[in-house]
Amino acid sequence: MSEEQIKNLEAQFNARIERDEKIEPKDWMPEKYRKTHIRQMSQHAHSEIVGMLPEGNWITRAPSLRRKVALLAKVQDEAGHGLYLYSATETLGISREEMYEQLHTGKAKYSSIFNYPTLTWADMGAIGWLVDGAAIINQVPLCNTSYGPYARAMIRVCKEESFHQRQGFEIMMKLAKGTPEQKDLAQDALNRWWWPSLMMLGPKDEESIHTEQSMKWKLKRKSNDDLRQQFIDQTVPQADLIGLTIPDPELKWNKERGSYDFGPINWDEFWQVVKGYGPCNKERIKARVGAWKEGEWVRDAAMAYAEKQANKNFNKAV
Ligand code: BYC
């Protein structure tokens, strides 16, 4: 293809984005658009799958049958989100095996938040309330993103995340209104998950390398800092409502801005976790690689069964 032809295609592509048209898998797209989507969507899928581990840790220790059923369902939802997102990413021409390989070898990232340990039952409340809460704020705009398969997957994901956020908040509310020991558990979980949840929304704008281009493609509608501020403004009144204290002495309502001012985020900690040196990075990858290896016989059996069925149908047809 000549340079001029590519320029024409790019102009048509940009005009489609401008008109808020969806880009579909077989449509022409710039190589950078394809690669950026593979990066973000596969990282998102990995985050869902790795995100099952910290909560999976508590399924057998949930305090009642009702709590166990709800947690089990939430973790299953996360597996589902991972699967829609891997399938949507495959439409861009990368295989699932390649994506898994990138995760297992540390080439692909997943969300920093899942490298923190879940020490008590209250962490199930804090994850639902804060982590799913931050995820919704980040993901609702993705329902309108320009790449069709990603946008459509996100509609269902967001509906389920809203439910997760509410069930997490309900766990926190019950603990906060319980015995002094239960309230302490809830406060301790909030203390440990607050700052990592703010970091989860990505580096500060001046250090974000992808925001500018992703905004042009409408892959991002708001910057990391804007989403972070939205999350804080939404969550502080919820903590007040249940009588818990946000662990930030500098948190203060700013009348002029109509938003909360907040204290400094420890960005060194964030980058350490992103680079693989968080409290649980090694454990998480070990669990994923182990699950992949141990599941080999299941994949082989499923393939052998599918092949047998296909042969049977072929023999019937001839
Ligand atoms: N952790 O230029 P930037 C969930 C990386 S799962 C690790 O701002 P971008 C849930 C970033 O990848 C939630 N790495 O990047 C599941 C980039 O490095 P690369 C997951 C991070 O892409 C179970 C570099 O830093 N959500 O909801 O414009 C239970 C520079 O950053 C992080 C999604 O994946 C991080 N936190 O913006 C409960 C949503 N932040 O790739 C809940 C979709 C940044 O150049 N993703 N980095 O090597 C996004 O919206 C964007 O990718 C981000 C980052 C906002 C995360």
Coordinates of C-alpha atoms and ligand atoms in Angstrom, one line a residue:
M1 CA 0.0 0.0 0.0
S2 CA 1.3 3.4 -0.9
E3 CA 1.9 6.1 1.8
E4 CA -0.9 8.2 0.2
Q5 CA -3.4 5.3 0.5
I6 CA -2.5 4.8 4.2
K7 CA -2.9 8.5 4.8
N8 CA -6.4 8.3 3.2
L9 CA -7.4 5.3 5.3
E10 CA -6.1 7.0 8.4
A11 CA -8.2 10.1 7.7
Q12 CA -11.3 8.0 7.1
F13 CA -10.6 6.1 10.4
N14 CA -10.2 9.3 12.4
A15 CA -13.4 10.6 10.9
R16 CA -15.2 7.5 12.1
I17 CA -13.9 7.9 15.6
E18 CA -14.9 11.5 15.5
R19 CA -18.5 10.5 14.6
D20 CA -18.5 8.0 17.5
E21 CA -18.8 5.0 15.1
K22 CA -17.7 1.7 16.4
I23 CA -14.6 0.1 14.9
E24 CA -15.2 -3.7 14.3
P25 CA -12.6 -6.5 14.0
K26 CA -12.6 -6.7 10.2
D27 CA -12.4 -2.9 9.7
W28 CA -9.1 -1.3 8.7
M29 CA -7.3 0.2 11.7
P30 CA -3.9 1.7 12.3
E31 CA -1.4 -0.7 13.6
K32 CA -0.8 1.4 16.7
Y33 CA -4.6 1.3 17.5
R34 CA -4.6 -2.5 17.3
K35 CA -1.5 -2.8 19.5
T36 CA -2.7 -0.4 22.1
H37 CA -6.0 -2.2 22.4
I38 CA -4.2 -5.6 22.6
R39 CA -2.1 -4.1 25.5
Q40 CA -4.9 -2.6 27.5
M41 CA -7.5 -5.3 26.9
S42 CA -5.2 -8.2 27.6
Q43 CA -4.0 -6.4 30.8
H44 CA -7.6 -5.9 31.7
A45 CA -8.3 -9.6 31.2
H46 CA -5.2 -10.6 33.2
S47 CA -6.4 -8.3 36.0
E48 CA -9.7 -10.1 36.2
I49 CA -8.1 -13.5 36.3
V50 CA -5.4 -12.6 38.8
G51 CA -8.0 -10.6 40.7
M52 CA -9.7 -13.9 41.5
L53 CA -6.8 -15.0 43.7
P54 CA -6.9 -12.6 46.7
E55 CA -10.7 -13.2 47.2
G56 CA -10.5 -16.9 46.3
N57 CA -8.3 -17.1 49.4
W58 CA -11.4 -16.5 51.6
I59 CA -14.1 -18.7 50.0
T60 CA -13.5 -21.5 52.4
R61 CA -13.3 -19.1 55.4
A62 CA -16.4 -16.9 54.7
P63 CA -18.3 -16.4 58.0
S64 CA -21.6 -17.8 56.9
L65 CA -23.2 -19.8 54.1
R66 CA -24.8 -16.6 52.7
R67 CA -21.4 -14.8 52.5
K68 CA -19.8 -17.9 51.0
V69 CA -22.4 -18.1 48.2
A70 CA -22.1 -14.4 47.4
L71 CA -18.2 -14.5 47.4
L72 CA -18.2 -17.6 45.2
A73 CA -20.5 -15.9 42.7
K74 CA -18.4 -12.8 42.7
V75 CA -15.2 -14.7 42.0
Q76 CA -17.0 -16.7 39.2
D77 CA -18.1 -13.3 37.7
E78 CA -14.5 -12.3 37.5
A79 CA -13.6 -15.5 35.6
G80 CA -16.4 -14.6 33.2
H81 CA -15.1 -11.0 32.8
G82 CA -11.6 -12.4 32.0
L83 CA -13.1 -14.8 29.4
Y84 CA -15.1 -12.1 27.6
L85 CA -12.1 -9.8 27.6
Y86 CA -9.7 -12.5 26.3
S87 CA -12.2 -13.4 23.5
A88 CA -12.6 -9.7 22.6
T89 CA -8.8 -9.3 22.5
E90 CA -8.5 -12.4 20.2
T91 CA -10.5 -10.5 17.6
L92 CA -7.4 -8.2 17.2
G93 CA -5.3 -11.1 16.0
I94 CA -3.5 -12.4 19.1
S95 CA -4.1 -15.9 20.4
R96 CA -5.1 -16.7 24.0
E97 CA -1.9 -18.8 24.4
E98 CA 0.2 -15.8 23.4
M99 CA -1.6 -13.7 26.0
Y100 CA -1.2 -16.3 28.7
E101 CA 2.5 -16.6 27.8
Q102 CA 2.9 -12.8 28.2
L103 CA 1.3 -13.0 31.7
H104 CA 3.3 -16.0 32.8
T105 CA 6.6 -14.5 31.8
G106 CA 5.9 -11.1 33.3
K107 CA 5.9 -9.4 29.8
A108 CA 2.2 -8.2 30.3
K109 CA 1.1 -6.3 33.3
Y110 CA -2.0 -6.7 35.4
S111 CA -3.5 -4.3 38.0
S112 CA -1.2 -3.4 40.8
I113 CA -4.0 -3.8 43.3
F114 CA -4.0 -7.6 43.2
N115 CA -0.5 -7.8 44.6
Y116 CA -1.6 -7.0 48.1
P117 CA -2.5 -9.7 50.6
T118 CA -6.1 -10.4 52.0
L119 CA -5.4 -10.7 55.7
T120 CA -8.9 -10.7 57.2
W121 CA -12.6 -11.2 56.2
A122 CA -13.0 -7.4 56.2
D123 CA -10.7 -7.3 53.2
M124 CA -13.5 -8.9 51.2
G125 CA -15.6 -5.9 52.1
A126 CA -12.9 -3.4 51.3
I127 CA -12.1 -5.0 47.9
G128 CA -15.7 -5.0 46.8
W129 CA -16.3 -1.4 48.1
L130 CA -13.0 0.2 47.1
V131 CA -11.5 -1.9 44.3
D132 CA -14.7 -2.6 42.5
G133 CA -15.8 1.0 43.2
A134 CA -12.6 2.3 41.5
A135 CA -13.0 -0.2 38.7
I136 CA -16.5 1.0 37.9
I137 CA -15.3 4.6 37.7
N138 CA -12.6 3.6 35.3
Q139 CA -14.8 1.2 33.3
V140 CA -18.1 2.9 32.8
P141 CA -16.5 5.2 30.2
L142 CA -15.2 2.1 28.5
C143 CA -18.8 1.1 27.6
N144 CA -18.6 3.9 25.0
T145 CA -15.1 3.1 23.8
S146 CA -14.5 3.1 20.0
Y147 CA -13.6 -0.6 19.6
G148 CA -16.9 -2.5 19.4
P149 CA -16.0 -5.9 21.0
Y150 CA -14.4 -4.1 24.0
A151 CA -17.3 -1.6 24.5
R152 CA -19.9 -4.4 24.3
A153 CA -18.0 -6.6 26.8
M154 CA -17.8 -3.7 29.2
I155 CA -21.6 -3.2 29.4
R156 CA -22.1 -6.5 31.1
V157 CA -18.9 -6.3 33.2
C158 CA -20.0 -2.9 34.6
K159 CA -23.4 -4.2 35.6
E160 CA -21.8 -7.0 37.5
E161 CA -19.1 -4.7 39.1
S162 CA -21.9 -2.5 40.4
F163 CA -23.4 -5.5 42.2
H164 CA -19.9 -6.4 43.6
Q165 CA -19.4 -2.9 44.9
R166 CA -22.7 -3.0 46.8
Q167 CA -22.1 -6.3 48.3
G168 CA -18.6 -5.2 49.4
F169 CA -20.1 -2.0 51.0
E170 CA -22.7 -4.1 52.7
I171 CA -20.0 -6.3 54.3
M172 CA -18.2 -3.1 55.5
M173 CA -21.4 -1.6 56.8
K174 CA -22.3 -4.7 58.8
L175 CA -18.8 -4.8 60.3
A176 CA -18.7 -1.1 61.1
K177 CA -22.0 -1.4 62.9
G178 CA -21.0 -4.6 64.8
T179 CA -18.9 -5.2 67.9
P180 CA -15.8 -2.9 68.5
E181 CA -13.6 -5.7 67.3
Q182 CA -15.6 -6.0 64.0
K183 CA -15.4 -2.2 63.5
D184 CA -11.6 -2.4 64.1
L185 CA -11.4 -5.1 61.4
A186 CA -13.3 -2.8 58.9
Q187 CA -11.1 0.2 59.8
D188 CA -7.9 -1.8 59.4
A189 CA -9.0 -3.1 56.0
L190 CA -9.9 0.5 54.9
N191 CA -6.4 1.7 56.2
R192 CA -4.6 -1.0 54.1
W193 CA -6.7 -0.8 50.9
W194 CA -7.3 3.0 50.6
W195 CA -4.0 4.1 49.1
P196 CA -3.5 1.1 46.8
S197 CA -7.1 1.7 45.5
L198 CA -6.1 5.3 44.5
M199 CA -3.0 4.0 42.8
M200 CA -5.0 1.4 40.9
L201 CA -6.4 4.2 38.7
G202 CA -2.9 4.6 37.1
P203 CA 0.0 7.0 37.4
K204 CA -0.5 10.7 37.8
D205 CA -1.3 12.4 34.6
E206 CA 2.2 13.9 34.1
E207 CA 3.7 10.3 34.2
S208 CA 1.0 8.7 32.1
I209 CA 2.5 7.8 28.7
H210 CA -0.6 6.5 26.9
T211 CA -3.3 9.0 28.0
E212 CA -3.0 11.5 25.2
Q213 CA -3.2 9.1 22.3
S214 CA -5.9 7.0 24.1
M215 CA -8.0 10.1 24.6
K216 CA -7.8 10.8 20.8
W217 CA -9.1 7.2 20.1
K218 CA -11.8 7.6 22.8
L219 CA -10.3 4.6 24.5
K220 CA -9.9 6.9 27.5
R221 CA -12.5 9.6 28.2
K222 CA -11.0 11.0 31.4
S223 CA -7.5 11.2 32.6
N224 CA -6.2 9.0 35.5
D225 CA -6.1 12.0 37.9
D226 CA -9.7 13.0 37.0
L227 CA -10.9 9.5 37.7
R228 CA -9.0 9.4 40.9
Q229 CA -10.6 12.7 42.1
Q230 CA -14.1 11.3 41.1
F231 CA -13.4 8.1 43.1
I232 CA -12.4 10.1 46.2
D233 CA -15.3 12.5 46.0
Q234 CA -17.7 9.6 45.7
T235 CA -16.2 7.4 48.4
V236 CA -15.5 9.8 51.3
P237 CA -19.2 10.4 52.0
Q238 CA -19.8 6.6 52.0
A239 CA -17.0 6.1 54.7
D240 CA -18.7 8.9 56.7
L241 CA -22.0 7.2 56.4
I242 CA -20.7 4.0 58.1
G243 CA -18.5 5.8 60.6
L244 CA -15.1 4.8 59.2
T245 CA -12.2 7.2 58.8
I246 CA -10.3 7.6 55.6
P247 CA -6.6 7.2 56.5
D248 CA -5.5 10.5 55.1
P249 CA -5.0 13.4 57.6
E250 CA -4.8 15.9 54.7
L251 CA -8.2 15.0 53.3
K252 CA -10.3 18.1 53.3
W253 CA -13.4 19.4 51.4
N254 CA -12.4 22.2 49.1
K255 CA -15.4 24.5 48.7
E256 CA -14.1 26.4 45.7
R257 CA -13.2 23.3 43.7
G258 CA -16.3 21.4 44.9
S259 CA -14.0 18.4 45.6
Y260 CA -11.8 16.9 48.3
D261 CA -8.1 17.8 48.6
F262 CA -6.0 14.8 49.5
G263 CA -2.5 14.0 50.8
P264 CA 0.4 12.8 48.6
I265 CA 0.3 9.3 47.1
N266 CA 3.4 7.1 47.5
W267 CA 4.2 6.7 43.8
D268 CA 7.5 4.9 44.6
E269 CA 5.4 2.1 46.1
F270 CA 3.1 2.1 43.0
W271 CA 6.1 1.7 40.6
Q272 CA 7.7 -1.0 42.8
V273 CA 4.5 -3.0 42.7
V274 CA 4.1 -2.5 38.9
K275 CA 7.7 -3.6 38.4
G276 CA 7.1 -6.9 40.2
Y277 CA 8.3 -6.1 43.7
G278 CA 4.9 -5.8 45.6
P279 CA 4.1 -8.0 48.6
C280 CA 2.4 -10.8 46.6
N281 CA 3.6 -10.4 42.9
K282 CA 5.7 -13.7 43.0
E283 CA 2.9 -15.6 44.7
R284 CA 0.3 -14.5 42.2
I285 CA 2.3 -15.5 39.1
K286 CA 3.3 -18.8 40.7
A287 CA -0.4 -19.5 41.3
R288 CA -1.3 -18.7 37.7
V289 CA 1.5 -20.7 36.1
G290 CA 0.6 -23.6 38.4
A291 CA -3.0 -23.5 37.4
W292 CA -2.0 -23.4 33.7
K293 CA 0.2 -26.5 34.1
E294 CA -2.2 -28.4 36.3
G295 CA -5.0 -27.7 33.9
E296 CA -3.2 -29.2 30.9
W297 CA -5.0 -32.6 31.1
V298 CA -8.4 -30.8 31.2
R299 CA -7.5 -28.8 28.0
D300 CA -6.2 -32.0 26.3
A301 CA -9.4 -34.0 27.3
A302 CA -11.7 -31.2 26.0
M303 CA -9.8 -31.0 22.7
A304 CA -9.9 -34.8 22.3
Y305 CA -13.6 -34.8 23.0
A306 CA -14.3 -32.0 20.5
E307 CA -12.3 -33.9 17.9
K308 CA -14.2 -37.1 18.5
Q309 CA -17.5 -35.3 18.2
A310 CA -16.4 -33.6 15.0
N311 CA -15.4 -37.0 13.5
K312 CA -18.7 -38.5 14.5
N313 CA -20.7 -35.7 12.9
F314 CA -18.5 -35.9 9.7
N315 CA -19.1 -39.7 9.5
K316 CA -22.8 -39.2 9.9
A317 CA -22.8 -36.6 7.1
V318 CA -21.0 -38.8 4.6
Ligands
BYC1 N1 -1.3 -1.5 37.6 O1 0.1 5.6 30.5 P1 -0.6 4.9 31.6 C1 -11.1 -5.3 38.2 C2 0.9 0.9 33.7 S1 -9.7 -5.4 37.3 C3 -0.3 -1.9 36.8 O2 -1.5 5.7 32.5 P2 -2.9 3.6 30.4 C4 -11.4 -6.2 39.3 C5 0.3 1.0 32.3 O3 -0.2 -0.3 31.8 C6 -9.2 -3.7 37.0 N2 0.1 -1.2 35.8 O4 -1.4 3.7 31.0 C7 -11.0 -7.6 39.1 C8 1.5 1.5 31.5 O5 2.4 0.4 31.3 P3 2.6 -0.3 29.8 C9 -8.3 -3.6 35.8 C10 -0.4 0.0 35.6 O6 -3.1 2.2 29.8 C11 -11.2 -8.5 40.1 C12 2.2 2.4 32.5 O7 1.7 2.0 33.8 N3 -8.9 -2.5 35.0 O8 -11.8 -4.4 38.0 O9 -3.3 4.8 29.6 C13 -11.8 -8.0 41.3 C14 1.8 3.9 32.2 O10 0.4 4.1 32.6 C15 -1.4 0.5 36.4 C16 -8.4 -2.2 33.8 O11 -7.5 -2.9 33.3 C17 -1.9 -0.3 37.5 N4 -2.8 0.1 38.3 O12 -3.8 3.7 31.8 C18 -12.2 -6.7 41.5 C19 -9.2 -1.1 33.1 N5 -1.8 1.7 35.9 O13 1.3 -1.0 29.5 C20 -12.0 -5.8 40.4 C21 -8.6 -0.9 31.7 C22 -1.0 2.0 34.9 O14 2.9 0.8 28.8 N6 -7.3 -0.2 31.7 N7 -0.1 1.0 34.7 O15 3.7 -1.3 30.0 C23 -7.2 1.1 31.8 O16 -8.1 1.9 32.0 C24 -5.8 1.7 31.7 O17 -5.0 0.7 31.1 C25 -5.2 2.2 33.1 C26 -3.8 2.7 32.8 C27 -6.0 3.3 33.7 C28 -5.1 1.0 34.1

